[in-house]
Amino acid sequence: MIAFLGNIRYMRFFISLLFICTCLSSHAQNLKAPSDFLGYELGTRFTPHHRVLDYYSYLSENAPSRVRLENYGETNEGRPLILAYISTAKNMKNREKIRLEHLKNTEGKGEPSIAIVWMSYNVHGNESVSTEASMKTVYELLTHKEESLENTLVIVDPCVNPDGRDRYVNWYNQYKNSPYTIDPNSAEHHEPWLNGRPNHYMFDLNRDWAWLTQVESRQRIKVYNKWLPHVHVDFHEQGVDSPYYFAPAAEPFHEVITDFQREFQTTVGKNHAKYFDANGWFYFTKEVFDLLYPSYGDTFPTYNGSIGMTYEQGGSGSAGLGVRTGTGDTLTLKDRILHHHTTGLSTLEIASQNAVRLNQEFKKFYQPKDFKYKSYVLNGNPDKLKALTELLTKHEIEYEWATDKTVKGFNYVSGKNGSVKTDNNTLVVNSDQKKGTLVKVLFEPNTKLSDSLTYDITAWSLPYAYGLNAIASETKVAAKTTTDRNNFEALNLEELSSKSYAFLIKWNSFSDARFLADLLNSNIKVRYAQNPFVMDGVSYDRGTLIITKSDNKNLPDFLDSLRSKALKHQKVVYPTSTGFVDGGKDFGSHSVQPLKKAKVALLSGKPTSTLNFGEIWYFFEQQLQYPVSVLNSDYFNTVDLSEYDVLILPSGKPYAQFLNQARMKSLKQWVRDGGKLIAMGSALKDFAKDKTLQLKAKNIKKDSIAPIPIYDHDQREQIKNEITGAIFKTKINNTHPLAYGYDDIYFSLKLGVDAYAYLDKGTVAYLDGNGIQPVAGFAGSDAQQKIAETLVFGVEKYGSGQLVYMVDNPLFRGFWENGKLLFANALFMVD
Ligand SMILES: [Zn+2]
C-alpha cells in the first residue's frame, strides 16, 4: 500500500476504499449482532417472541433507512405479527414505487427491476430454529451483504406462528436439563400432547394458506397480496435424523407450475448445494415434499406466480439445544441455525443474480392463459354462495353474477356433461383474470396427478367443499353485474309484530345454525319441525325453526332481540298469525319439538388428535359461536357427565386405553340415560367392537395370497390400500335429523379407509356399491373395494340417548364449508 502513496490517483482510490470500508464497518459496528443484543450467544437458548420483536425493533431504530417494520396483525393469544422490510436506503425510500411497479407487471405493464424475496420463518411453532436463524440472516444482510440488496427487496416474517413458538419455547425452558442433555430419552426431547407445532386453535398454519380459516392467515394474505413476491421461502424442520431438504421439490408438481418455476427451483437448489458441499453437510432434493395441495407456504405462492419453496432442517420439537442423532452424532441448535442461515443468504444471492429474469418471468406468469375451463358457474343456497364469495374476496379473486341463460359444461354433481339455467343468483368465476391460475387450482373438478404418491390430500375442489351445484364451462360465460346482490331483501321487520303467533326460519345452511346458536345463547326458545309443512302457501322443510310467542312470553324484549339477531345474521324470518298449518303437522304437534340448549363437552388430551380436537374447538368458538367445555382425559374420571347433554370424542390415536371396560360401561350408561355421544374417526373403532351396539366394522374378504411387494416399490404397492384425501359422492337420507337441510347427496372428503357396515337403523350418509370411485382425487384400487357399501355418517339410538358416528371428518381443516351444518345437526337436531 505504501508504494502507492506517491500516486495521487491511487491515493484517491485508497481514500474512497477506506471510506467505503468505514461505511460498511460502521454499519457493522453500529449494529449489534443478535448475540450482543440478546446477551447470550445465538443458539445457546431459545429466544422468546417478545425478545425477537425487541431485536427487530432495535434494528429498525438503528438502521431506519434500511429496515422498516410493519405490524400486520395479532394472534389469538395477542402476540404481534410483524414483517421486516430490508433493502438499501435507496430502495427503501422507493419502496412504494417498487411495489406498484412490480404489481403493474401482473397486468403486463411496468418496468420493474427489483427482485422481491419473502422469507417466512417458524410457521410450525416447534420447528424453533427458524426464528433464531432469521435474526442472524437479517443481521448479516445489513452488515455484510449490502451488494445483493442493490436490486433486491427482502421481506422477512420472523415468526408466522408466535403462539405455537412461544408454547414450545416456554415448555422447553421448563423441562430442559441444565446443562441440556443430548440424551434423546430425556424429557426435554419429548413434547407433551399439545406441542408447539400448531397455532392457538391447534390448526396447522401450513395447511391454511388457501382456506384462510385462521386469524394469522387472514391477516397475512392482505399484505401478501400487496406484494406477490418473486420468491417465497417457508422455513421448516423435520425429524432429527433427516438431512437438510431444499428445492427442487418432489413430484407430483401441479400442472399449472410453469417450466420456469420448475427450472428456477433447480437453480436455487444448485446454489445451496454449492455451500452444503463445501461444508460437507448432508442434504436431499426432489423427494418427499411435493407441490400439489394448494394450501402450503410453497404451493400457494407458486400458484400466485412466485418461486415457492420449503426448506427443511433436521430437528423440530425433539431436538432442543442439542440431541444425539441416530448415527451417534450431536445435532445442535447452532448447527441448525447455520444451515437455515446459509440457505436464506443463498436464496437472496441467487434472486439478486437473477433479478431481471425473475421480473420477466413473473410478467409472463400473469399473461392470459388458455385454461380448458373458462368459467365456473355456481348455483345453490345463498348463504353458501356468500361464504364462497367471502373467501374469493380475501384472495382478490374476481367474480360476477350471471344473466338469464343456459350454460353447458361439466356438471360437478352428475360427473358428466350437462347444462344449467343461470340467473342473477348464479355466481360466475372466470379463469381469465389476474388470479386465474389460483382459480383453476381451487375450482377445477379434478386435479391432474402426475404421481399418486403425495404428502397430502389430493382433492379440494371448492364447489364440492361448499356444497354448490356447479358447471365448469369451456367457453366464457357472460355475466352482468359485479356487485353483490342482497339476499336479505325478504325480511320485513314491520311484520315481526306483536300480533304474530310464531316466526319461521328455514334450515338450509351453516349460517342458519349460527343464527340458531345465537338465539339459544340469548335464551330464546326455539322449536323445530320434524316433518315438512305448508303455511301461508309457503313450503317448509324438515328442520325449519319455529319460534312461538307463547314459548317466549316470559322473555323481556323478545321481539326486539329476535329482530336484532335476524338483522345481524341477515336471516329471513317469516311471521305467521296461526299455529294451524295448511298441510303437515300443526305447531302444537308432537312432531314439533323444542330444541334443547345443549350443554356440550369435548374430550381433549390423549388419545385425541390435537388437529381434530382443534377443529372442533375452533368450530364451537369461532364458527358456531356456542359454548363448549373442554374435558381433558387426565381428569375425565372425576367429571360428573350428567351435567352435559353432548360429549364429543375427536379422532386420534387408538382409544382402547381410554375406552377400557369400565369407561365403556359408564359411557354407555350415560347414553342410555339420555346422553348424546358424538364419536369421530378412530374413536369409532372401540364402539364397533362392543357386541351390544349396532356399529360393526365391515367384513373384508382377505385376499388368498398377499402379493409380495417388489422391494423398491413397496411404498407403491402400499398405496393400493390408501386414500389420503379424496372426494366421494355419498347418498344421504335427508329425512333424518342429522341430514336436515341437505339434498339427497353429500360430497365427503374421505381421509382414510376405515370401513363400517351400514347400521340396521340410522344409516344417514353412506357409500353404496357404485359410489366407490372418488369424484376427485386419488384412491387406491384395494381401498376402493374396501369402502364399498360402508357407513359415512350414522346415528344409533341407545336407550334414551344416541350415538352419532362420524367416519369422515366434516370439519377437516375448517374449510369443508358444507360439513358444518351436519355437525350442527348432530348437536341440535338429532334427538
Ligand atoms: Zn414444518
CSV table of N, CA and C in Angstrom, one decimal, residues 488-575:
chain,number,residue,atom,x,y,z
A,488,PHE,N,-81.1,-10.5,1.4
A,488,PHE,CA,-81.8,-10.3,2.6
A,488,PHE,C,-83.1,-9.5,2.4
A,489,GLU,N,-83.4,-9.3,1.2
A,489,GLU,CA,-84.5,-8.3,0.9
A,489,GLU,C,-85.8,-8.8,1.4
A,490,ALA,N,-86.0,-10.1,1.6
A,490,ALA,CA,-87.3,-10.6,2.0
A,490,ALA,C,-87.7,-10.3,3.5
A,491,LEU,N,-86.7,-9.9,4.3
A,491,LEU,CA,-87.0,-9.6,5.7
A,491,LEU,C,-87.8,-8.3,5.8
A,492,ASN,N,-89.0,-8.5,6.4
A,492,ASN,CA,-89.8,-7.3,6.6
A,492,ASN,C,-90.0,-7.1,8.1
A,493,LEU,N,-89.2,-6.2,8.6
A,493,LEU,CA,-89.2,-6.0,10.1
A,493,LEU,C,-90.5,-5.7,10.7
A,494,GLU,N,-91.3,-4.9,9.9
A,494,GLU,CA,-92.6,-4.5,10.5
A,494,GLU,C,-93.5,-5.7,10.8
A,495,GLU,N,-93.3,-6.8,10.0
A,495,GLU,CA,-94.1,-7.9,10.1
A,495,GLU,C,-93.7,-8.7,11.4
A,496,LEU,N,-92.6,-8.4,12.0
A,496,LEU,CA,-92.3,-9.1,13.2
A,496,LEU,C,-93.1,-8.5,14.4
A,497,SER,N,-94.4,-8.4,14.1
A,497,SER,CA,-95.2,-7.6,15.0
A,497,SER,C,-95.7,-8.4,16.2
A,498,SER,N,-96.2,-7.8,17.2
A,498,SER,CA,-96.7,-8.5,18.4
A,498,SER,C,-97.9,-9.3,18.1
A,499,LYS,N,-98.5,-9.1,16.9
A,499,LYS,CA,-99.7,-9.9,16.6
A,499,LYS,C,-99.4,-11.3,16.1
A,500,SER,N,-98.1,-11.5,15.8
A,500,SER,CA,-97.8,-12.8,15.2
A,500,SER,C,-97.9,-13.9,16.3
A,501,TYR,N,-98.2,-15.1,15.8
A,501,TYR,CA,-98.3,-16.3,16.6
A,501,TYR,C,-96.9,-17.0,16.8
A,502,ALA,N,-96.2,-17.0,15.6
A,502,ALA,CA,-94.9,-17.7,15.6
A,502,ALA,C,-94.1,-17.1,14.4
A,503,PHE,N,-92.8,-17.4,14.5
A,503,PHE,CA,-91.9,-16.9,13.4
A,503,PHE,C,-91.1,-18.1,12.9
A,504,LEU,N,-91.0,-18.2,11.6
A,504,LEU,CA,-90.4,-19.4,11.0
A,504,LEU,C,-89.1,-19.0,10.3
A,505,ILE,N,-88.1,-19.9,10.4
A,505,ILE,CA,-86.8,-19.7,9.8
A,505,ILE,C,-86.4,-21.0,9.1
A,506,LYS,N,-86.1,-20.9,7.9
A,506,LYS,CA,-85.7,-22.1,7.1
A,506,LYS,C,-84.3,-22.6,7.5
A,507,TRP,N,-84.1,-23.9,7.4
A,507,TRP,CA,-82.9,-24.5,7.9
A,507,TRP,C,-82.1,-25.1,6.7
A,508,ASN,N,-81.2,-24.4,6.2
A,508,ASN,CA,-80.5,-24.8,4.9
A,508,ASN,C,-79.0,-24.7,4.9
A,509,SER,N,-78.5,-23.9,5.9
A,509,SER,CA,-77.0,-23.6,5.8
A,509,SER,C,-76.4,-23.5,7.1
A,510,PHE,N,-75.1,-23.5,7.2
A,510,PHE,CA,-74.4,-23.3,8.4
A,510,PHE,C,-74.7,-22.0,9.0
A,511,SER,N,-75.0,-21.0,8.2
A,511,SER,CA,-75.3,-19.7,8.6
A,511,SER,C,-76.6,-19.7,9.4
A,512,ASP,N,-77.6,-20.6,9.1
A,512,ASP,CA,-78.8,-20.8,9.8
A,512,ASP,C,-78.5,-21.3,11.2
A,513,ALA,N,-77.5,-22.2,11.2
A,513,ALA,CA,-77.1,-22.9,12.5
A,513,ALA,C,-76.5,-21.8,13.5
A,514,ARG,N,-75.7,-20.9,12.9
A,514,ARG,CA,-75.1,-19.9,13.6
A,514,ARG,C,-76.1,-18.9,14.2
A,515,PHE,N,-77.2,-18.7,13.4
A,515,PHE,CA,-78.3,-17.9,13.9
A,515,PHE,C,-79.0,-18.6,15.1
A,516,LEU,N,-79.2,-19.9,14.9
A,516,LEU,CA,-79.8,-20.7,16.0
A,516,LEU,C,-79.0,-20.6,17.3
A,517,ALA,N,-77.7,-20.8,17.1
A,517,ALA,CA,-76.8,-20.8,18.3
A,517,ALA,C,-76.9,-19.4,19.0
A,518,ASP,N,-77.0,-18.4,18.3
A,518,ASP,CA,-77.1,-17.0,18.8
A,518,ASP,C,-78.5,-16.9,19.6
A,519,LEU,N,-79.5,-17.4,19.0
A,519,LEU,CA,-80.9,-17.4,19.6
A,519,LEU,C,-80.8,-18.2,21.0
A,520,LEU,N,-80.2,-19.4,20.9
A,520,LEU,CA,-80.2,-20.2,22.1
A,520,LEU,C,-79.3,-19.5,23.2
A,521,ASN,N,-78.2,-18.9,22.8
A,521,ASN,CA,-77.3,-18.2,23.7
A,521,ASN,C,-78.1,-17.1,24.4
A,522,SER,N,-79.1,-16.5,23.7
A,522,SER,CA,-79.9,-15.4,24.3
A,522,SER,C,-81.1,-15.9,25.0
A,523,ASN,N,-81.2,-17.2,25.2
A,523,ASN,CA,-82.3,-17.8,25.9
A,523,ASN,C,-83.6,-17.7,25.2
A,524,ILE,N,-83.6,-17.5,23.9
A,524,ILE,CA,-84.8,-17.5,23.1
A,524,ILE,C,-85.2,-19.0,22.8
A,525,LYS,N,-86.4,-19.4,23.1
A,525,LYS,CA,-86.8,-20.8,23.0
A,525,LYS,C,-87.2,-21.1,21.5
A,526,VAL,N,-86.7,-22.2,21.0
A,526,VAL,CA,-86.9,-22.5,19.6
A,526,VAL,C,-87.4,-23.9,19.5
A,527,ARG,N,-88.4,-24.1,18.6
A,527,ARG,CA,-88.8,-25.5,18.2
A,527,ARG,C,-88.3,-25.8,16.8
A,528,TYR,N,-88.4,-27.0,16.4
A,528,TYR,CA,-88.1,-27.4,15.1
A,528,TYR,C,-89.1,-28.4,14.5
A,529,ALA,N,-89.3,-28.4,13.2
A,529,ALA,CA,-90.3,-29.3,12.6
A,529,ALA,C,-89.6,-30.6,12.2
A,530,GLN,N,-90.2,-31.7,12.6
A,530,GLN,CA,-89.6,-33.0,12.1
A,530,GLN,C,-90.2,-33.4,10.8
A,531,ASN,N,-91.3,-32.7,10.4
A,531,ASN,CA,-91.9,-33.1,9.1
A,531,ASN,C,-92.1,-31.8,8.3
A,532,PRO,N,-92.1,-32.0,7.0
A,532,PRO,CA,-92.4,-30.8,6.2
A,532,PRO,C,-93.8,-30.3,6.4
A,533,PHE,N,-94.0,-29.0,6.2
A,533,PHE,CA,-95.4,-28.4,6.3
A,533,PHE,C,-95.5,-27.2,5.4
A,534,VAL,N,-96.8,-26.9,5.2
A,534,VAL,CA,-97.1,-25.7,4.3
A,534,VAL,C,-97.8,-24.7,5.2
A,535,MET,N,-97.4,-23.5,5.1
A,535,MET,CA,-98.0,-22.4,5.9
A,535,MET,C,-98.1,-21.2,5.0
A,536,ASP,N,-99.3,-20.6,5.0
A,536,ASP,CA,-99.5,-19.4,4.1
A,536,ASP,C,-99.0,-19.6,2.7
A,537,GLY,N,-99.2,-20.8,2.2
A,537,GLY,CA,-98.8,-21.1,0.8
A,537,GLY,C,-97.3,-21.3,0.6
A,538,VAL,N,-96.5,-21.3,1.7
A,538,VAL,CA,-95.1,-21.5,1.5
A,538,VAL,C,-94.7,-22.9,2.1
A,539,SER,N,-93.9,-23.6,1.4
A,539,SER,CA,-93.5,-25.0,1.9
A,539,SER,C,-92.3,-24.8,2.8
A,540,TYR,N,-92.3,-25.5,3.9
A,540,TYR,CA,-91.2,-25.5,4.8
A,540,TYR,C,-90.7,-27.0,5.0
A,541,ASP,N,-89.4,-27.2,5.0
A,541,ASP,CA,-88.9,-28.5,5.0
A,541,ASP,C,-88.6,-28.9,6.5
A,542,ARG,N,-88.1,-30.1,6.6
A,542,ARG,CA,-87.7,-30.6,7.9
A,542,ARG,C,-86.6,-29.7,8.5
A,543,GLY,N,-86.6,-29.5,9.8
A,543,GLY,CA,-85.6,-28.7,10.4
A,543,GLY,C,-85.9,-27.2,10.5
A,544,THR,N,-87.0,-26.8,9.9
A,544,THR,CA,-87.4,-25.4,10.0
A,544,THR,C,-87.6,-25.0,11.5
A,545,LEU,N,-87.0,-23.9,11.8
A,545,LEU,CA,-87.1,-23.4,13.2
A,545,LEU,C,-88.4,-22.7,13.4
A,546,ILE,N,-89.0,-22.9,14.5
A,546,ILE,CA,-90.3,-22.3,14.8
A,546,ILE,C,-90.2,-21.7,16.2
A,547,ILE,N,-90.3,-20.4,16.2
A,547,ILE,CA,-90.2,-19.6,17.4
A,547,ILE,C,-91.6,-19.1,17.8
A,548,THR,N,-92.2,-19.7,18.8
A,548,THR,CA,-93.5,-19.2,19.1
A,548,THR,C,-93.5,-18.1,20.2
A,549,LYS,N,-94.5,-17.3,20.1
A,549,LYS,CA,-94.5,-16.2,21.1
A,549,LYS,C,-94.8,-16.8,22.5
A,550,SER,N,-95.6,-17.8,22.5
A,550,SER,CA,-96.0,-18.3,23.9
A,550,SER,C,-94.8,-18.9,24.6
A,551,ASP,N,-93.9,-19.6,23.8
A,551,ASP,CA,-92.7,-20.2,24.4
A,551,ASP,C,-91.9,-19.1,25.1
A,552,ASN,N,-92.0,-17.9,24.5
A,552,ASN,CA,-91.0,-16.8,24.9
A,552,ASN,C,-91.7,-15.7,25.7
A,553,LYS,N,-92.9,-16.0,26.2
A,553,LYS,CA,-93.7,-14.9,26.8
A,553,LYS,C,-93.1,-14.3,28.0
A,554,ASN,N,-92.2,-15.1,28.7
A,554,ASN,CA,-91.5,-14.5,29.9
A,554,ASN,C,-90.2,-13.9,29.6
A,555,LEU,N,-89.9,-13.8,28.3
A,555,LEU,CA,-88.6,-13.2,27.9
A,555,LEU,C,-88.8,-11.7,27.6
A,556,PRO,N,-88.2,-10.9,28.5
A,556,PRO,CA,-88.4,-9.5,28.2
A,556,PRO,C,-87.7,-9.1,26.9
A,557,ASP,N,-88.2,-8.2,26.1
A,557,ASP,CA,-87.7,-7.7,24.8
A,557,ASP,C,-87.5,-8.8,23.8
A,558,PHE,N,-88.4,-9.9,23.9
A,558,PHE,CA,-88.3,-11.0,23.0
A,558,PHE,C,-88.3,-10.5,21.5
A,559,LEU,N,-89.2,-9.7,21.2
A,559,LEU,CA,-89.3,-9.3,19.8
A,559,LEU,C,-88.1,-8.5,19.3
A,560,ASP,N,-87.7,-7.5,20.2
A,560,ASP,CA,-86.5,-6.7,19.8
A,560,ASP,C,-85.3,-7.6,19.7
A,561,SER,N,-85.2,-8.5,20.5
A,561,SER,CA,-84.0,-9.4,20.5
A,561,SER,C,-84.0,-10.3,19.2
A,562,LEU,N,-85.2,-10.8,18.9
A,562,LEU,CA,-85.3,-11.6,17.7
A,562,LEU,C,-85.0,-10.8,16.4
A,563,ARG,N,-85.5,-9.5,16.4
A,563,ARG,CA,-85.3,-8.6,15.3
A,563,ARG,C,-83.8,-8.3,15.1
A,564,SER,N,-83.2,-8.0,16.2
A,564,SER,CA,-81.8,-7.6,16.1
A,564,SER,C,-80.9,-8.8,15.7
A,565,LYS,N,-81.2,-9.9,16.1
A,565,LYS,CA,-80.4,-11.1,15.7
A,565,LYS,C,-80.7,-11.5,14.2
A,566,ALA,N,-81.9,-11.3,13.8
A,566,ALA,CA,-82.2,-11.6,12.4
A,566,ALA,C,-81.5,-10.6,11.5
A,567,LEU,N,-81.4,-9.4,12.0
A,567,LEU,CA,-80.6,-8.4,11.2
A,567,LEU,C,-79.1,-8.7,11.2
A,568,LYS,N,-78.6,-9.0,12.3
A,568,LYS,CA,-77.2,-9.4,12.5
A,568,LYS,C,-76.8,-10.5,11.6
A,569,HIS,N,-77.7,-11.5,11.5
A,569,HIS,CA,-77.3,-12.7,10.7
A,569,HIS,C,-77.9,-12.7,9.3
A,570,GLN,N,-78.6,-11.6,9.0
A,570,GLN,CA,-79.2,-11.4,7.7
A,570,GLN,C,-80.1,-12.6,7.4
A,571,LYS,N,-81.0,-12.9,8.3
A,571,LYS,CA,-81.9,-14.0,8.1
A,571,LYS,C,-83.3,-13.6,7.8
A,572,VAL,N,-83.9,-14.3,6.9
A,572,VAL,CA,-85.3,-14.1,6.6
A,572,VAL,C,-86.2,-14.8,7.6
A,573,VAL,N,-87.0,-14.0,8.3
A,573,VAL,CA,-87.9,-14.5,9.3
A,573,VAL,C,-89.3,-14.4,8.8
A,574,TYR,N,-90.1,-15.5,8.7
A,574,TYR,CA,-91.4,-15.5,8.2
A,574,TYR,C,-92.4,-15.5,9.4
A,575,PRO,N,-93.1,-14.4,9.6
A,575,PRO,CA,-94.1,-14.4,10.7
A,575,PRO,C,-95.4,-15.1,10.3
